[in-house]
PDB file of C-alpha atoms in Angstrom:
ATOM      1  CA  MET A   1      -4.868 -16.896   1.790  1.00 97.00           C
ATOM      2  CA  LYS A   2      -2.786 -14.782  -0.575  1.00 98.00           C
ATOM      3  CA  PHE A   3      -2.787 -10.982  -0.784  1.00 99.00           C
ATOM      4  CA  ILE A   4      -1.038  -8.841  -3.412  1.00 99.00           C
ATOM      5  CA  SER A   5      -0.628  -5.062  -3.384  1.00 99.00           C
ATOM      6  CA  TRP A   6       0.705  -3.045  -6.315  1.00 98.00           C
ATOM      7  CA  ASN A   7       0.951   0.634  -7.138  1.00 98.00           C
ATOM      8  CA  VAL A   8       0.475   0.343 -10.898  1.00 98.00           C
ATOM      9  CA  ASN A   9       1.051   4.056 -11.665  1.00 97.00           C
ATOM     10  CA  GLY A  10      -1.753   4.123 -14.218  1.00 97.00           C
ATOM     11  CA  LEU A  11      -3.842   1.027 -14.866  1.00 97.00           C
ATOM     12  CA  ARG A  12      -4.459   1.795 -18.531  1.00 95.00           C
ATOM     13  CA  ALA A  13      -0.726   2.138 -19.127  1.00 95.00           C
ATOM     14  CA  ILE A  14       0.193  -1.081 -17.364  1.00 97.00           C
ATOM     15  CA  CYS A  15      -2.464  -3.028 -19.245  1.00 96.00           C
ATOM     16  CA  GLY A  16      -0.207  -2.614 -22.272  1.00 93.00           C
ATOM     17  CA  LYS A  17       2.710  -4.097 -20.333  1.00 96.00           C
ATOM     18  CA  GLY A  18       1.310  -7.525 -19.551  1.00 96.00           C
ATOM     19  CA  PHE A  19      -0.786  -6.708 -16.491  1.00 98.00           C
ATOM     20  CA  ALA A  20      -3.390  -9.402 -17.186  1.00 97.00           C
ATOM     21  CA  ASP A  21      -0.712 -12.088 -17.426  1.00 97.00           C
ATOM     22  CA  ILE A  22       0.954 -10.896 -14.212  1.00 98.00           C
ATOM     23  CA  PHE A  23      -2.420 -10.841 -12.452  1.00 98.00           C
ATOM     24  CA  GLN A  24      -3.053 -14.458 -13.406  1.00 97.00           C
ATOM     25  CA  GLN A  25       0.508 -15.485 -12.566  1.00 98.00           C
ATOM     26  CA  LEU A  26       0.340 -14.063  -9.033  1.00 98.00           C
ATOM     27  CA  ASP A  27      -2.958 -15.904  -8.456  1.00 98.00           C
ATOM     28  CA  ALA A  28      -4.044 -13.935  -5.372  1.00 98.00           C
ATOM     29  CA  ASP A  29      -7.203 -14.176  -3.307  1.00 98.00           C
ATOM     30  CA  PHE A  30      -7.110 -10.393  -2.939  1.00 99.00           C
ATOM     31  CA  PHE A  31      -5.322  -8.115  -5.432  1.00 98.00           C
ATOM     32  CA  CYS A  32      -5.102  -4.480  -4.321  1.00 99.00           C
ATOM     33  CA  LEU A  33      -4.126  -1.645  -6.668  1.00 98.00           C
ATOM     34  CA  GLN A  34      -3.085   1.932  -6.034  1.00 98.00           C
ATOM     35  CA  GLU A  35      -2.706   4.882  -8.406  1.00 98.00           C
ATOM     36  CA  THR A  36      -5.170   3.483 -10.912  1.00 98.00           C
ATOM     37  CA  LYS A  37      -5.585   7.029 -12.341  1.00 97.00           C
ATOM     38  CA  LEU A  38      -9.032   6.234 -13.750  1.00 94.00           C
ATOM     39  CA  GLN A  39     -12.499   7.682 -13.757  1.00 92.00           C
ATOM     40  CA  GLU A  40     -15.560   5.459 -13.603  1.00 90.00           C
ATOM     41  CA  GLY A  41     -16.406   3.827 -16.922  1.00 87.00           C
ATOM     42  CA  VAL A  42     -13.040   4.486 -18.564  1.00 89.00           C
ATOM     43  CA  LEU A  43     -11.749   0.904 -18.376  1.00 90.00           C
ATOM     44  CA  ASP A  44     -13.658  -2.363 -18.171  1.00 87.00           C
ATOM     45  CA  LEU A  45     -11.135  -4.814 -16.727  1.00 94.00           C
ATOM     46  CA  GLU A  46     -12.596  -7.852 -15.025  1.00 95.00           C
ATOM     47  CA  PHE A  47     -11.213 -11.334 -14.351  1.00 97.00           C
ATOM     48  CA  PRO A  48     -13.193 -14.591 -14.085  1.00 97.00           C
ATOM     49  CA  GLY A  49     -13.834 -15.585 -10.492  1.00 98.00           C
ATOM     50  CA  TYR A  50     -13.194 -12.085  -9.098  1.00 98.00           C
ATOM     51  CA  GLN A  51     -15.373  -9.221  -7.959  1.00 97.00           C
ATOM     52  CA  SER A  52     -13.868  -5.750  -8.099  1.00 98.00           C
ATOM     53  CA  PHE A  53     -14.356  -2.569  -6.060  1.00 98.00           C
ATOM     54  CA  TRP A  54     -13.125   0.868  -7.120  1.00 98.00           C
ATOM     55  CA  ASN A  55     -12.561   4.225  -5.477  1.00 98.00           C
ATOM     56  CA  TYR A  56     -11.991   7.028  -7.978  1.00 97.00           C
ATOM     57  CA  ALA A  57     -10.468  10.424  -7.321  1.00 96.00           C
ATOM     58  CA  GLU A  58     -12.582  13.431  -8.236  1.00 95.00           C
ATOM     59  CA  LYS A  59      -9.555  14.874 -10.062  1.00 95.00           C
ATOM     60  CA  LYS A  60      -9.172  13.316 -13.507  1.00 94.00           C
ATOM     61  CA  GLY A  61      -6.184  11.003 -14.016  1.00 92.00           C
ATOM     62  CA  TYR A  62      -5.127  11.137 -10.371  1.00 95.00           C
ATOM     63  CA  SER A  63      -4.729   8.707  -7.483  1.00 97.00           C
ATOM     64  CA  GLY A  64      -7.441   6.022  -7.183  1.00 98.00           C
ATOM     65  CA  THR A  65      -7.557   2.530  -5.673  1.00 98.00           C
ATOM     66  CA  ALA A  66      -9.132  -0.828  -6.515  1.00 98.00           C
ATOM     67  CA  ILE A  67      -9.468  -4.321  -5.049  1.00 98.00           C
ATOM     68  CA  TYR A  68     -10.098  -7.566  -6.909  1.00 98.00           C
ATOM     69  CA  THR A  69     -11.324 -10.343  -4.635  1.00 98.00           C
ATOM     70  CA  ARG A  70     -12.318 -13.987  -4.948  1.00 98.00           C
ATOM     71  CA  HIS A  71     -14.220 -13.720  -1.659  1.00 98.00           C
ATOM     72  CA  THR A  72     -17.470 -11.813  -1.218  1.00 98.00           C
ATOM     73  CA  PRO A  73     -17.124  -9.183   1.531  1.00 98.00           C
ATOM     74  CA  LEU A  74     -19.682  -8.601   4.256  1.00 98.00           C
ATOM     75  CA  SER A  75     -19.479  -4.881   3.499  1.00 98.00           C
ATOM     76  CA  VAL A  76     -17.439  -2.362   1.517  1.00 98.00           C
ATOM     77  CA  SER A  77     -16.586   1.210   2.474  1.00 98.00           C
ATOM     78  CA  TYR A  78     -14.741   3.983   0.694  1.00 98.00           C
ATOM     79  CA  GLY A  79     -12.621   6.636   2.386  1.00 98.00           C
ATOM     80  CA  ILE A  80     -12.190   7.063   6.123  1.00 98.00           C
ATOM     81  CA  GLY A  81     -15.283   9.129   6.806  1.00 97.00           C
ATOM     82  CA  ILE A  82     -13.545  12.511   6.982  1.00 97.00           C
ATOM     83  CA  GLU A  83     -14.567  14.999   4.312  1.00 96.00           C
ATOM     84  CA  GLU A  84     -11.184  16.614   3.716  1.00 96.00           C
ATOM     85  CA  HIS A  85      -9.549  13.235   3.040  1.00 97.00           C
ATOM     86  CA  ASP A  86     -12.178  11.490   0.956  1.00 97.00           C
ATOM     87  CA  HIS A  87     -12.020  13.222  -2.449  1.00 96.00           C
ATOM     88  CA  GLU A  88      -8.891  11.526  -3.819  1.00 97.00           C
ATOM     89  CA  GLY A  89      -9.973   7.879  -3.985  1.00 98.00           C
ATOM     90  CA  ARG A  90      -7.305   6.752  -1.534  1.00 98.00           C
ATOM     91  CA  VAL A  91      -8.969   4.099   0.639  1.00 98.00           C
ATOM     92  CA  ILE A  92     -11.132   1.015   0.154  1.00 98.00           C
ATOM     93  CA  CYS A  93     -12.036  -1.258   3.055  1.00 98.00           C
ATOM     94  CA  LEU A  94     -13.483  -4.739   2.665  1.00 98.00           C
ATOM     95  CA  GLU A  95     -15.014  -6.254   5.764  1.00 98.00           C
ATOM     96  CA  MET A  96     -14.535 -10.012   5.761  1.00 98.00           C
ATOM     97  CA  GLU A  97     -15.729 -12.496   8.365  1.00 97.00           C
ATOM     98  CA  ASP A  98     -12.616 -12.338  10.552  1.00 96.00           C
ATOM     99  CA  PHE A  99     -10.675  -9.304   9.302  1.00 98.00           C
ATOM    100  CA  TYR A 100     -10.826  -5.959   7.559  1.00 98.00           C
ATOM    101  CA  LEU A 101      -8.717  -5.452   4.428  1.00 98.00           C
ATOM    102  CA  VAL A 102      -7.779  -1.791   3.945  1.00 99.00           C
ATOM    103  CA  ASN A 103      -6.191  -0.783   0.641  1.00 99.00           C
ATOM    104  CA  VAL A 104      -4.574   2.660   0.795  1.00 98.00           C
ATOM    105  CA  TYR A 105      -2.602   5.091  -1.312  1.00 98.00           C
ATOM    106  CA  VAL A 106      -1.111   7.518   1.219  1.00 98.00           C
ATOM    107  CA  PRO A 107      -0.666  11.153   0.081  1.00 97.00           C
ATOM    108  CA  ASN A 108       2.805  12.157  -1.054  1.00 96.00           C
ATOM    109  CA  SER A 109       4.347  15.111   0.772  1.00 96.00           C
ATOM    110  CA  GLN A 110       5.649  16.329  -2.610  1.00 94.00           C
ATOM    111  CA  ASP A 111       8.762  18.282  -3.568  1.00 92.00           C
ATOM    112  CA  GLY A 112       9.929  20.682  -0.904  1.00 92.00           C
ATOM    113  CA  LEU A 113       7.568  18.893   1.540  1.00 95.00           C
ATOM    114  CA  ARG A 114       4.917  21.396   0.510  1.00 95.00           C
ATOM    115  CA  ARG A 115       2.110  18.987   1.434  1.00 96.00           C
ATOM    116  CA  LEU A 116       3.719  17.757   4.643  1.00 97.00           C
ATOM    117  CA  GLU A 117       1.301  19.522   6.980  1.00 97.00           C
ATOM    118  CA  TYR A 118      -1.644  17.874   5.259  1.00 97.00           C
ATOM    119  CA  ARG A 119       0.194  14.541   5.213  1.00 98.00           C
ATOM    120  CA  GLU A 120       0.698  14.675   8.984  1.00 98.00           C
ATOM    121  CA  LYS A 121      -3.010  15.350   9.524  1.00 98.00           C
ATOM    122  CA  TRP A 122      -3.852  12.455   7.200  1.00 97.00           C
ATOM    123  CA  GLU A 123      -1.537  10.126   9.133  1.00 98.00           C
ATOM    124  CA  ASP A 124      -3.154  10.941  12.475  1.00 98.00           C
ATOM    125  CA  ASP A 125      -6.681  10.509  11.128  1.00 98.00           C
ATOM    126  CA  PHE A 126      -5.852   7.335   9.220  1.00 98.00           C
ATOM    127  CA  ARG A 127      -4.153   5.774  12.244  1.00 98.00           C
ATOM    128  CA  ALA A 128      -7.202   6.513  14.388  1.00 98.00           C
ATOM    129  CA  TYR A 129      -9.419   4.948  11.700  1.00 98.00           C
ATOM    130  CA  LEU A 130      -7.315   1.768  11.637  1.00 98.00           C
ATOM    131  CA  CYS A 131      -7.311   1.498  15.429  1.00 98.00           C
ATOM    132  CA  ARG A 132     -11.093   1.741  15.507  1.00 98.00           C
ATOM    133  CA  LEU A 133     -11.300  -1.135  13.048  1.00 98.00           C
ATOM    134  CA  ALA A 134      -8.769  -3.215  14.998  1.00 98.00           C
ATOM    135  CA  ASP A 135     -10.859  -2.826  18.140  1.00 97.00           C
ATOM    136  CA  ARG A 136     -13.509  -4.922  16.351  1.00 97.00           C
ATOM    137  CA  LYS A 137     -11.536  -7.559  14.412  1.00 98.00           C
ATOM    138  CA  GLY A 138      -8.181  -8.123  12.730  1.00 98.00           C
ATOM    139  CA  VAL A 139      -6.912  -5.537  10.230  1.00 98.00           C
ATOM    140  CA  ILE A 140      -4.692  -5.945   7.176  1.00 98.00           C
ATOM    141  CA  VAL A 141      -3.651  -2.615   5.688  1.00 98.00           C
ATOM    142  CA  CYS A 142      -1.730  -2.617   2.430  1.00 98.00           C
ATOM    143  CA  GLY A 143      -0.588  -0.228  -0.211  1.00 98.00           C
ATOM    144  CA  ASP A 144       1.814   2.543  -1.076  1.00 98.00           C
ATOM    145  CA  LEU A 145       2.398   4.152   2.319  1.00 98.00           C
ATOM    146  CA  ASN A 146       4.839   6.638   0.770  1.00 98.00           C
ATOM    147  CA  VAL A 147       7.446   6.328   3.519  1.00 98.00           C
ATOM    148  CA  ALA A 148      10.707   4.454   3.957  1.00 98.00           C
ATOM    149  CA  HIS A 149      10.660   3.887   7.697  1.00 98.00           C
ATOM    150  CA  GLN A 150      14.267   2.961   8.468  1.00 98.00           C
ATOM    151  CA  GLU A 151      17.600   3.734   6.840  1.00 98.00           C
ATOM    152  CA  ILE A 152      17.733   0.121   5.645  1.00 98.00           C
ATOM    153  CA  ASP A 153      14.611   0.848   3.574  1.00 98.00           C
ATOM    154  CA  LEU A 154      16.285   3.066   0.970  1.00 98.00           C
ATOM    155  CA  LYS A 155      19.544   3.108  -0.911  1.00 97.00           C
ATOM    156  CA  ASN A 156      20.760   6.591   0.037  1.00 94.00           C
ATOM    157  CA  PRO A 157      19.416   7.584   3.479  1.00 97.00           C
ATOM    158  CA  SER A 158      22.102  10.181   4.212  1.00 94.00           C
ATOM    159  CA  THR A 159      21.042  12.443   1.346  1.00 93.00           C
ATOM    160  CA  ASN A 160      17.275  12.074   1.758  1.00 95.00           C
ATOM    161  CA  HIS A 161      16.443  13.274   5.281  1.00 91.00           C
ATOM    162  CA  PHE A 162      14.571  16.260   3.852  1.00 92.00           C
ATOM    163  CA  SER A 163      12.985  14.353   0.964  1.00 96.00           C
ATOM    164  CA  ALA A 164       9.319  13.395   0.693  1.00 97.00           C
ATOM    165  CA  GLY A 165       8.993   9.848   1.982  1.00 98.00           C
ATOM    166  CA  PHE A 166      11.988  10.000   4.323  1.00 98.00           C
ATOM    167  CA  SER A 167      11.450  13.148   6.344  1.00 97.00           C
ATOM    168  CA  ASP A 168      11.737  12.847  10.105  1.00 96.00           C
ATOM    169  CA  GLN A 169       8.053  13.731  10.401  1.00 97.00           C
ATOM    170  CA  GLU A 170       6.836  10.991   8.058  1.00 98.00           C
ATOM    171  CA  ARG A 171       9.076   8.368   9.630  1.00 98.00           C
ATOM    172  CA  ALA A 172       7.813   9.393  13.080  1.00 98.00           C
ATOM    173  CA  LYS A 173       4.221   8.841  11.950  1.00 98.00           C
ATOM    174  CA  MET A 174       5.128   5.310  10.822  1.00 98.00           C
ATOM    175  CA  THR A 175       6.699   4.713  14.209  1.00 98.00           C
ATOM    176  CA  LEU A 176       3.458   5.838  15.861  1.00 98.00           C
ATOM    177  CA  LEU A 177       1.475   3.418  13.690  1.00 98.00           C
ATOM    178  CA  GLN A 178       3.692   0.571  14.813  1.00 98.00           C
ATOM    179  CA  GLU A 179       3.574   1.667  18.440  1.00 98.00           C
ATOM    180  CA  ALA A 180      -0.228   1.669  18.156  1.00 98.00           C
ATOM    181  CA  GLY A 181       0.004  -2.066  17.433  1.00 98.00           C
ATOM    182  CA  PHE A 182       0.466  -2.557  13.673  1.00 98.00           C
ATOM    183  CA  ILE A 183       3.249  -4.829  12.420  1.00 98.00           C
ATOM    184  CA  ASP A 184       5.288  -4.287   9.252  1.00 98.00           C
ATOM    185  CA  SER A 185       4.907  -7.880   8.082  1.00 98.00           C
ATOM    186  CA  TRP A 186       7.834  -7.974   5.650  1.00 98.00           C
ATOM    187  CA  ARG A 187      10.347  -6.374   8.036  1.00 98.00           C
ATOM    188  CA  TRP A 188       9.030  -8.613  10.823  1.00 97.00           C
ATOM    189  CA  GLN A 189      10.017 -11.651   8.754  1.00 97.00           C
ATOM    190  CA  HIS A 190      13.126 -10.106   7.168  1.00 98.00           C
ATOM    191  CA  PRO A 191      14.704  -7.915   9.879  1.00 97.00           C
ATOM    192  CA  THR A 192      18.008  -7.291   8.089  1.00 98.00           C
ATOM    193  CA  GLU A 193      17.248  -7.944   4.413  1.00 98.00           C
ATOM    194  CA  ILE A 194      17.569  -5.097   1.926  1.00 98.00           C
ATOM    195  CA  LYS A 195      14.942  -5.089  -0.786  1.00 98.00           C
ATOM    196  CA  TYR A 196      13.093  -2.238  -2.481  1.00 98.00           C
ATOM    197  CA  SER A 197       9.623  -1.769  -3.965  1.00 98.00           C
ATOM    198  CA  TRP A 198       9.960   1.600  -5.769  1.00 98.00           C
ATOM    199  CA  TRP A 199      12.565   3.124  -8.057  1.00 98.00           C
ATOM    200  CA  SER A 200      12.633   6.542  -9.684  1.00 96.00           C
ATOM    201  CA  TYR A 201      12.380   6.616 -13.463  1.00 94.00           C
ATOM    202  CA  ARG A 202      15.404   8.931 -13.446  1.00 92.00           C
ATOM    203  CA  MET A 203      19.084   8.041 -13.835  1.00 91.00           C
ATOM    204  CA  ARG A 204      18.517   4.304 -14.472  1.00 94.00           C
ATOM    205  CA  ALA A 205      17.553   3.902 -10.807  1.00 96.00           C
ATOM    206  CA  ARG A 206      15.953   0.486 -11.182  1.00 97.00           C
ATOM    207  CA  GLU A 207      18.768  -0.860 -13.310  1.00 96.00           C
ATOM    208  CA  ARG A 208      21.179   0.252 -10.557  1.00 96.00           C
ATOM    209  CA  ASN A 209      18.765  -0.832  -7.777  1.00 97.00           C
ATOM    210  CA  VAL A 210      18.735   2.636  -6.232  1.00 97.00           C
ATOM    211  CA  GLY A 211      15.361   2.140  -4.617  1.00 98.00           C
ATOM    212  CA  TRP A 212      13.057   2.646  -1.658  1.00 98.00           C
ATOM    213  CA  ARG A 213      10.792   0.243   0.240  1.00 98.00           C
ATOM    214  CA  ILE A 214       7.561   2.198   0.543  1.00 98.00           C
ATOM    215  CA  ASP A 215       4.925  -0.495  -0.181  1.00 98.00           C
ATOM    216  CA  TYR A 216       3.713  -2.492   2.799  1.00 98.00           C
ATOM    217  CA  PHE A 217       1.435  -5.037   4.347  1.00 98.00           C
ATOM    218  CA  MET A 218       0.767  -4.024   7.951  1.00 98.00           C
ATOM    219  CA  VAL A 219      -1.292  -6.275  10.229  1.00 98.00           C
ATOM    220  CA  SER A 220      -2.844  -5.747  13.634  1.00 98.00           C
ATOM    221  CA  GLY A 221      -0.608  -7.279  16.286  1.00 98.00           C
ATOM    222  CA  GLU A 222      -0.863  -8.611  19.813  1.00 97.00           C
ATOM    223  CA  LYS A 223      -1.610  -5.183  21.300  1.00 96.00           C
ATOM    224  CA  PHE A 224      -5.106  -5.603  19.845  1.00 97.00           C
ATOM    225  CA  GLY A 225      -5.749  -8.867  21.702  1.00 97.00           C
ATOM    226  CA  ALA A 226      -8.263 -10.996  19.816  1.00 95.00           C
ATOM    227  CA  SER A 227      -7.579  -8.952  16.655  1.00 96.00           C
ATOM    228  CA  ASP A 228      -3.954 -10.139  16.520  1.00 97.00           C
ATOM    229  CA  LEU A 229      -3.116 -11.426  13.029  1.00 98.00           C
ATOM    230  CA  SER A 230       0.658 -11.680  13.483  1.00 97.00           C
ATOM    231  CA  THR A 231       0.509 -15.382  14.357  1.00 96.00           C
ATOM    232  CA  ARG A 232      -1.176 -16.044  11.003  1.00 97.00           C
ATOM    233  CA  ILE A 233       1.660 -14.593   8.885  1.00 98.00           C
ATOM    234  CA  GLU A 234       3.015 -17.455   6.803  1.00 98.00           C
ATOM    235  CA  SER A 235       5.183 -15.641   4.266  1.00 98.00           C
ATOM    236  CA  THR A 236       5.905 -12.239   2.743  1.00 98.00           C
ATOM    237  CA  GLU A 237       7.577 -11.238  -0.508  1.00 98.00           C
ATOM    238  CA  ILE A 238       8.624  -8.230  -2.565  1.00 98.00           C
ATOM    239  CA  HIS A 239       8.364  -9.136  -6.254  1.00 98.00           C
ATOM    240  CA  ASN A 240      11.137  -6.950  -7.630  1.00 97.00           C
ATOM    241  CA  GLU A 241      11.440  -9.299 -10.590  1.00 97.00           C
ATOM    242  CA  ILE A 242       8.101  -7.962 -11.902  1.00 98.00           C
ATOM    243  CA  PHE A 243       8.148  -4.853 -14.082  1.00 97.00           C
ATOM    244  CA  GLY A 244       5.502  -2.604 -15.632  1.00 97.00           C
ATOM    245  CA  SER A 245       5.374   0.197 -13.039  1.00 98.00           C
ATOM    246  CA  ASP A 246       7.894   2.221 -11.051  1.00 98.00           C
ATOM    247  CA  HIS A 247       6.701   0.065  -8.113  1.00 98.00           C
ATOM    248  CA  CYS A 248       6.700  -3.719  -7.887  1.00 98.00           C
ATOM    249  CA  PRO A 249       4.048  -5.933  -6.267  1.00 98.00           C
ATOM    250  CA  VAL A 250       4.333  -6.940  -2.622  1.00 98.00           C
ATOM    251  CA  GLU A 251       2.802 -10.081  -1.141  1.00 98.00           C
ATOM    252  CA  LEU A 252       1.423 -11.440   2.115  1.00 98.00           C
ATOM    253  CA  ILE A 253       0.252 -14.999   2.752  1.00 98.00           C
ATOM    254  CA  LEU A 254      -1.791 -15.692   5.872  1.00 98.00           C
ATOM    255  CA  LYS A 255      -2.524 -19.109   7.346  1.00 95.00           C
TER     256      LYS A 255
END
């Protein structure tokens, strides 16, 4: 079963850059998008054989998530059930027979870490939400988690310790998520490999491969007992050969 996650940084924009062809090429069972930047009714983009589910931000042209799926879910939920977090279209959860698929676009702490306090509250509430799900059945959480966890996960760690996405506080929250029982599937399979999923549009960063790995597939691990999905991980990939956004797609295949 193949899963793809991609922060498209504006779905309308990427549709003019070959998105439909890339979608077909990747041929996923589940295709999760972040930063769609749409309001309901703005874009009618459907693919044969897929159902789609959308969570729109209240703010126009901001945030937003979507999932295309070949498999009909048992249920679909939007947000994490906490009022202060559920206005920006950041979470969709599909309940399948033997797992939950959670697509997320985690809030950015922004320049000067001005939204860091909110980000930390989000992280605690989102982690608790995921743990509640994992107490019932396996959980796959994917998306732009807006954090490079380890120094290996970005090109220039020494100059970014006070930057959004690599602050000590954000990295500590990712550590807590892993300590709670969630596995970074790509790093689990590639413990020493350097590969990035996001590049700034500035200073030819992608051309020079000055990037960050901030897009993930996390799965519930053995700490959750019967909800352990780690033994089903077959392969993982970061498709940095695919362009169209400042992020590239990431992939998980489960047995």
